[in-house]
Amino acid sequence: VFEDQVDGIAASILPLWVNISIAVSGASSVASTALATIGEEGLGDALSSNVHSAIHEADSLPESIKSVSGLLSNISSGRHDERSKRLAMLQEALRSGLGKVDAFAGRIDKAFNGLIDEIVIETSSAAEPGSDSSRVQGAFDSLKSTVQQVAEKLVEGPRIIISGLLDATRLVEVAPSLAPKD
């Protein structure tokens, strides 16, 4: 039963991750197009490059999640020492997946914040002498905070699911009385 439940949960992450990747890529494309229309193709290209690099790096998450199914296959029928070894490997795969999710959020945050920093620099250098640049800086600081929140919210679902799977494997590990006897 545990194997079937984990397989089902792991399978639910994959379409969610694809949707996240598509949404982030779409947002990047829209931002790049908008920047190109105002003559800032370089900023748009840099953003697209950073976002696509983050997505490419995160493409290994589905492989980590798929490995979970392989590690669980017939685990309950194995000997205790074999189950323990496979549970440890499963936990490592889940921790790796969690690391990839967190790295993805960080890279997306960094990509968009890099763009914001460049815009602030350009805006400040183009400002008239004596103008109050603190209002512009404050507006962009607020935008940075929003970008960080969005990046975190994007990966919240996969992070919760993977963390739940990791917790479940720990419970199985500490409750050997629930597993078949050798």
C-alpha positions as protocol buffer text, in pm:
chain_id: "A"
residue {
  index: 1
  type: VAL
  ca { x: 0 y: 0 z: 0 }
}
residue {
  index: 2
  type: PHE
  ca { x: 280 y: 240 z: 93 }
}
residue {
  index: 3
  type: GLU
  ca { x: 446 y: 182 z: -244 }
}
residue {
  index: 4
  type: ASP
  ca { x: 124 y: 257 z: -433 }
}
residue {
  index: 5
  type: GLN
  ca { x: 59 y: 572 z: -233 }
}
residue {
  index: 6
  type: VAL
  ca { x: 410 y: 706 z: -285 }
}
residue {
  index: 7
  type: ASP
  ca { x: 398 y: 618 z: -657 }
}
residue {
  index: 8
  type: GLY
  ca { x: 72 y: 812 z: -691 }
}
residue {
  index: 9
  type: ILE
  ca { x: 205 y: 1112 z: -502 }
}
residue {
  index: 10
  type: ALA
  ca { x: 533 y: 1113 z: -695 }
}
residue {
  index: 11
  type: ALA
  ca { x: 342 y: 1094 z: -1022 }
}
residue {
  index: 12
  type: SER
  ca { x: 137 y: 1399 z: -920 }
}
residue {
  index: 13
  type: ILE
  ca { x: 451 y: 1612 z: -897 }
}
residue {
  index: 14
  type: LEU
  ca { x: 551 y: 1563 z: -1260 }
}
residue {
  index: 15
  type: PRO
  ca { x: 260 y: 1747 z: -1428 }
}
residue {
  index: 16
  type: LEU
  ca { x: 276 y: 2015 z: -1159 }
}
residue {
  index: 17
  type: TRP
  ca { x: 646 y: 2068 z: -1234 }
}
residue {
  index: 18
  type: VAL
  ca { x: 582 y: 2087 z: -1608 }
}
residue {
  index: 19
  type: ASN
  ca { x: 313 y: 2352 z: -1549 }
}
residue {
  index: 20
  type: ILE
  ca { x: 551 y: 2554 z: -1329 }
}
residue {
  index: 21
  type: SER
  ca { x: 824 y: 2540 z: -1593 }
}
residue {
  index: 22
  type: ILE
  ca { x: 582 y: 2649 z: -1866 }
}
residue {
  index: 23
  type: ALA
  ca { x: 448 y: 2937 z: -1654 }
}
residue {
  index: 24
  type: VAL
  ca { x: 795 y: 3067 z: -1567 }
}
residue {
  index: 25
  type: SER
  ca { x: 911 y: 3037 z: -1927 }
}
residue {
  index: 26
  type: GLY
  ca { x: 599 y: 3222 z: -2043 }
}
residue {
  index: 27
  type: ALA
  ca { x: 651 y: 3503 z: -1792 }
}
residue {
  index: 28
  type: SER
  ca { x: 1011 y: 3534 z: -1904 }
}
residue {
  index: 29
  type: SER
  ca { x: 906 y: 3552 z: -2270 }
}
residue {
  index: 30
  type: VAL
  ca { x: 648 y: 3822 z: -2197 }
}
residue {
  index: 31
  type: ALA
  ca { x: 902 y: 4026 z: -1999 }
}
residue {
  index: 32
  type: SER
  ca { x: 1164 y: 3984 z: -2272 }
}
residue {
  index: 33
  type: THR
  ca { x: 919 y: 4093 z: -2541 }
}
residue {
  index: 34
  type: ALA
  ca { x: 816 y: 4395 z: -2336 }
}
residue {
  index: 35
  type: LEU
  ca { x: 1179 y: 4490 z: -2287 }
}
residue {
  index: 36
  type: ALA
  ca { x: 1249 y: 4453 z: -2658 }
}
residue {
  index: 37
  type: THR
  ca { x: 963 y: 4688 z: -2743 }
}
residue {
  index: 38
  type: ILE
  ca { x: 1127 y: 4962 z: -2537 }
}
residue {
  index: 39
  type: GLY
  ca { x: 1468 y: 4901 z: -2689 }
}
residue {
  index: 40
  type: GLU
  ca { x: 1614 y: 4690 z: -2409 }
}
residue {
  index: 41
  type: GLU
  ca { x: 1670 y: 4363 z: -2597 }
}
residue {
  index: 42
  type: GLY
  ca { x: 1991 y: 4300 z: -2403 }
}
residue {
  index: 43
  type: LEU
  ca { x: 1807 y: 4295 z: -2070 }
}
residue {
  index: 44
  type: GLY
  ca { x: 1538 y: 4070 z: -2215 }
}
residue {
  index: 45
  type: ASP
  ca { x: 1795 y: 3834 z: -2361 }
}
residue {
  index: 46
  type: ALA
  ca { x: 1980 y: 3815 z: -2026 }
}
residue {
  index: 47
  type: LEU
  ca { x: 1656 y: 3740 z: -1842 }
}
residue {
  index: 48
  type: SER
  ca { x: 1556 y: 3471 z: -2092 }
}
residue {
  index: 49
  type: SER
  ca { x: 1899 y: 3314 z: -2076 }
}
residue {
  index: 50
  type: ASN
  ca { x: 1897 y: 3303 z: -1694 }
}
residue {
  index: 51
  type: VAL
  ca { x: 1543 y: 3168 z: -1675 }
}
residue {
  index: 52
  type: HIS
  ca { x: 1601 y: 2901 z: -1940 }
}
residue {
  index: 53
  type: SER
  ca { x: 1922 y: 2800 z: -1764 }
}
residue {
  index: 54
  type: ALA
  ca { x: 1727 y: 2758 z: -1438 }
}
residue {
  index: 55
  type: ILE
  ca { x: 1457 y: 2555 z: -1613 }
}
residue {
  index: 56
  type: HIS
  ca { x: 1715 y: 2336 z: -1787 }
}
residue {
  index: 57
  type: GLU
  ca { x: 1889 y: 2270 z: -1456 }
}
residue {
  index: 58
  type: ALA
  ca { x: 1556 y: 2190 z: -1290 }
}
residue {
  index: 59
  type: ASP
  ca { x: 1465 y: 1943 z: -1564 }
}
residue {
  index: 60
  type: SER
  ca { x: 1652 y: 1681 z: -1362 }
}
residue {
  index: 61
  type: LEU
  ca { x: 1384 y: 1693 z: -1091 }
}
residue {
  index: 62
  type: PRO
  ca { x: 1145 y: 1460 z: -1277 }
}
residue {
  index: 63
  type: GLU
  ca { x: 1426 y: 1203 z: -1303 }
}
residue {
  index: 64
  type: SER
  ca { x: 1480 y: 1220 z: -926 }
}
residue {
  index: 65
  type: ILE
  ca { x: 1109 y: 1173 z: -869 }
}
residue {
  index: 66
  type: LYS
  ca { x: 1087 y: 885 z: -1117 }
}
residue {
  index: 67
  type: SER
  ca { x: 1372 y: 711 z: -936 }
}
residue {
  index: 68
  type: VAL
  ca { x: 1150 y: 706 z: -628 }
}
residue {
  index: 69
  type: SER
  ca { x: 918 y: 456 z: -798 }
}
residue {
  index: 70
  type: GLY
  ca { x: 1206 y: 228 z: -889 }
}
residue {
  index: 71
  type: LEU
  ca { x: 1341 y: 234 z: -536 }
}
residue {
  index: 72
  type: LEU
  ca { x: 1000 y: 144 z: -393 }
}
residue {
  index: 73
  type: SER
  ca { x: 924 y: -137 z: -634 }
}
residue {
  index: 74
  type: ASN
  ca { x: 852 y: -447 z: -420 }
}
residue {
  index: 75
  type: ILE
  ca { x: 1029 y: -292 z: -121 }
}
residue {
  index: 76
  type: SER
  ca { x: 790 y: -450 z: 130 }
}
residue {
  index: 77
  type: SER
  ca { x: 879 y: -801 z: 15 }
}
residue {
  index: 78
  type: GLY
  ca { x: 1253 y: -752 z: 71 }
}
residue {
  index: 79
  type: ARG
  ca { x: 1463 y: -836 z: 374 }
}
residue {
  index: 80
  type: HIS
  ca { x: 1486 y: -577 z: 651 }
}
residue {
  index: 81
  type: ASP
  ca { x: 1845 y: -479 z: 567 }
}
residue {
  index: 82
  type: GLU
  ca { x: 1753 y: -442 z: 198 }
}
residue {
  index: 83
  type: ARG
  ca { x: 1447 y: -232 z: 285 }
}
residue {
  index: 84
  type: SER
  ca { x: 1658 y: -8 z: 509 }
}
residue {
  index: 85
  type: LYS
  ca { x: 1915 y: 39 z: 235 }
}
residue {
  index: 86
  type: ARG
  ca { x: 1650 y: 124 z: -25 }
}
residue {
  index: 87
  type: LEU
  ca { x: 1471 y: 359 z: 214 }
}
residue {
  index: 88
  type: ALA
  ca { x: 1801 y: 542 z: 269 }
}
residue {
  index: 89
  type: MET
  ca { x: 1846 y: 569 z: -109 }
}
residue {
  index: 90
  type: LEU
  ca { x: 1487 y: 687 z: -142 }
}
residue {
  index: 91
  type: GLN
  ca { x: 1541 y: 953 z: 122 }
}
residue {
  index: 92
  type: GLU
  ca { x: 1854 y: 1071 z: -58 }
}
residue {
  index: 93
  type: ALA
  ca { x: 1663 y: 1093 z: -389 }
}
residue {
  index: 94
  type: LEU
  ca { x: 1389 y: 1295 z: -216 }
}
residue {
  index: 95
  type: ARG
  ca { x: 1642 y: 1525 z: -47 }
}
residue {
  index: 96
  type: SER
  ca { x: 1807 y: 1575 z: -386 }
}
residue {
  index: 97
  type: GLY
  ca { x: 1469 y: 1659 z: -539 }
}
residue {
  index: 98
  type: LEU
  ca { x: 1401 y: 1905 z: -258 }
}
residue {
  index: 99
  type: GLY
  ca { x: 1738 y: 2067 z: -323 }
}
residue {
  index: 100
  type: LYS
  ca { x: 1654 y: 2099 z: -692 }
}
residue {
  index: 101
  type: VAL
  ca { x: 1320 y: 2263 z: -613 }
}
residue {
  index: 102
  type: ASP
  ca { x: 1487 y: 2512 z: -379 }
}
residue {
  index: 103
  type: ALA
  ca { x: 1766 y: 2581 z: -628 }
}
residue {
  index: 104
  type: PHE
  ca { x: 1508 y: 2646 z: -900 }
}
residue {
  index: 105
  type: ALA
  ca { x: 1326 y: 2901 z: -682 }
}
residue {
  index: 106
  type: GLY
  ca { x: 1657 y: 3069 z: -602 }
}
residue {
  index: 107
  type: ARG
  ca { x: 1763 y: 3084 z: -967 }
}
residue {
  index: 108
  type: ILE
  ca { x: 1430 y: 3228 z: -1079 }
}
residue {
  index: 109
  type: ASP
  ca { x: 1444 y: 3486 z: -800 }
}
residue {
  index: 110
  type: LYS
  ca { x: 1802 y: 3573 z: -899 }
}
residue {
  index: 111
  type: ALA
  ca { x: 1715 y: 3599 z: -1271 }
}
residue {
  index: 112
  type: PHE
  ca { x: 1431 y: 3843 z: -1219 }
}
residue {
  index: 113
  type: ASN
  ca { x: 1614 y: 4036 z: -947 }
}
residue {
  index: 114
  type: GLY
  ca { x: 1913 y: 4071 z: -1178 }
}
residue {
  index: 115
  type: LEU
  ca { x: 1682 y: 4227 z: -1433 }
}
residue {
  index: 116
  type: ILE
  ca { x: 1539 y: 4462 z: -1169 }
}
residue {
  index: 117
  type: ASP
  ca { x: 1890 y: 4564 z: -1061 }
}
residue {
  index: 118
  type: GLU
  ca { x: 1982 y: 4647 z: -1420 }
}
residue {
  index: 119
  type: ILE
  ca { x: 1666 y: 4854 z: -1463 }
}
residue {
  index: 120
  type: VAL
  ca { x: 1741 y: 5044 z: -1139 }
}
residue {
  index: 121
  type: ILE
  ca { x: 2096 y: 5116 z: -1259 }
}
residue {
  index: 122
  type: GLU
  ca { x: 1973 y: 5239 z: -1595 }
}
residue {
  index: 123
  type: THR
  ca { x: 1692 y: 5442 z: -1439 }
}
residue {
  index: 124
  type: SER
  ca { x: 1928 y: 5602 z: -1189 }
}
residue {
  index: 125
  type: SER
  ca { x: 2184 y: 5692 z: -1454 }
}
residue {
  index: 126
  type: ALA
  ca { x: 1913 y: 5843 z: -1677 }
}
residue {
  index: 127
  type: ALA
  ca { x: 1756 y: 6045 z: -1395 }
}
residue {
  index: 128
  type: GLU
  ca { x: 1784 y: 6419 z: -1399 }
}
residue {
  index: 129
  type: PRO
  ca { x: 2041 y: 6564 z: -1162 }
}
residue {
  index: 130
  type: GLY
  ca { x: 1887 y: 6645 z: -824 }
}
residue {
  index: 131
  type: SER
  ca { x: 1589 y: 6414 z: -871 }
}
residue {
  index: 132
  type: ASP
  ca { x: 1480 y: 6188 z: -587 }
}
residue {
  index: 133
  type: SER
  ca { x: 1589 y: 5838 z: -685 }
}
residue {
  index: 134
  type: SER
  ca { x: 1484 y: 5691 z: -348 }
}
residue {
  index: 135
  type: ARG
  ca { x: 1121 y: 5665 z: -467 }
}
residue {
  index: 136
  type: VAL
  ca { x: 1228 y: 5467 z: -772 }
}
residue {
  index: 137
  type: GLN
  ca { x: 1456 y: 5250 z: -558 }
}
residue {
  index: 138
  type: GLY
  ca { x: 1171 y: 5190 z: -311 }
}
residue {
  index: 139
  type: ALA
  ca { x: 936 y: 5084 z: -588 }
}
residue {
  index: 140
  type: PHE
  ca { x: 1188 y: 4837 z: -723 }
}
residue {
  index: 141
  type: ASP
  ca { x: 1268 y: 4704 z: -375 }
}
residue {
  index: 142
  type: SER
  ca { x: 897 y: 4629 z: -340 }
}
residue {
  index: 143
  type: LEU
  ca { x: 904 y: 4453 z: -677 }
}
residue {
  index: 144
  type: LYS
  ca { x: 1202 y: 4245 z: -564 }
}
residue {
  index: 145
  type: SER
  ca { x: 1010 y: 4135 z: -258 }
}
residue {
  index: 146
  type: THR
  ca { x: 718 y: 4035 z: -478 }
}
residue {
  index: 147
  type: VAL
  ca { x: 945 y: 3838 z: -711 }
}
residue {
  index: 148
  type: GLN
  ca { x: 1089 y: 3650 z: -415 }
}
residue {
  index: 149
  type: GLN
  ca { x: 740 y: 3566 z: -286 }
}
residue {
  index: 150
  type: VAL
  ca { x: 628 y: 3448 z: -630 }
}
residue {
  index: 151
  type: ALA
  ca { x: 938 y: 3229 z: -671 }
}
residue {
  index: 152
  type: GLU
  ca { x: 873 y: 3070 z: -332 }
}
residue {
  index: 153
  type: LYS
  ca { x: 500 y: 3020 z: -402 }
}
residue {
  index: 154
  type: LEU
  ca { x: 577 y: 2859 z: -738 }
}
residue {
  index: 155
  type: VAL
  ca { x: 761 y: 2572 z: -575 }
}
residue {
  index: 156
  type: GLU
  ca { x: 553 y: 2548 z: -258 }
}
residue {
  index: 157
  type: GLY
  ca { x: 338 y: 2259 z: -386 }
}
residue {
  index: 158
  type: PRO
  ca { x: 625 y: 2036 z: -502 }
}
residue {
  index: 159
  type: ARG
  ca { x: 822 y: 2123 z: -187 }
}
residue {
  index: 160
  type: ILE
  ca { x: 530 y: 2020 z: 38 }
}
residue {
  index: 161
  type: ILE
  ca { x: 472 y: 1697 z: -156 }
}
residue {
  index: 162
  type: ILE
  ca { x: 839 y: 1597 z: -153 }
}
residue {
  index: 163
  type: SER
  ca { x: 876 y: 1687 z: 215 }
}
residue {
  index: 164
  type: GLY
  ca { x: 568 y: 1478 z: 293 }
}
residue {
  index: 165
  type: LEU
  ca { x: 715 y: 1181 z: 108 }
}
residue {
  index: 166
  type: LEU
  ca { x: 1041 y: 1224 z: 295 }
}
residue {
  index: 167
  type: ASP
  ca { x: 855 y: 1231 z: 628 }
}
residue {
  index: 168
  type: ALA
  ca { x: 658 y: 921 z: 529 }
}
residue {
  index: 169
  type: THR
  ca { x: 976 y: 726 z: 450 }
}
residue {
  index: 170
  type: ARG
  ca { x: 1116 y: 824 z: 790 }
}
residue {
  index: 171
  type: LEU
  ca { x: 801 y: 692 z: 959 }
}
residue {
  index: 172
  type: VAL
  ca { x: 831 y: 361 z: 775 }
}
residue {
  index: 173
  type: GLU
  ca { x: 1195 y: 344 z: 877 }
}
residue {
  index: 174
  type: VAL
  ca { x: 1126 y: 404 z: 1248 }
}
residue {
  index: 175
  type: ALA
  ca { x: 823 y: 173 z: 1254 }
}
residue {
  index: 176
  type: PRO
  ca { x: 970 y: -163 z: 1148 }
}
residue {
  index: 177
  type: SER
  ca { x: 682 y: -340 z: 1325 }
}
residue {
  index: 178
  type: LEU
  ca { x: 462 y: -222 z: 1036 }
}
residue {
  index: 179
  type: ALA
  ca { x: 685 y: -388 z: 778 }
}
residue {
  index: 180
  type: PRO
  ca { x: 678 y: -761 z: 694 }
}
residue {
  index: 181
  type: LYS
  ca { x: 904 y: -978 z: 911 }
}
residue {
  index: 182
  type: ASP
  ca { x: 1218 y: -1127 z: 754 }
}
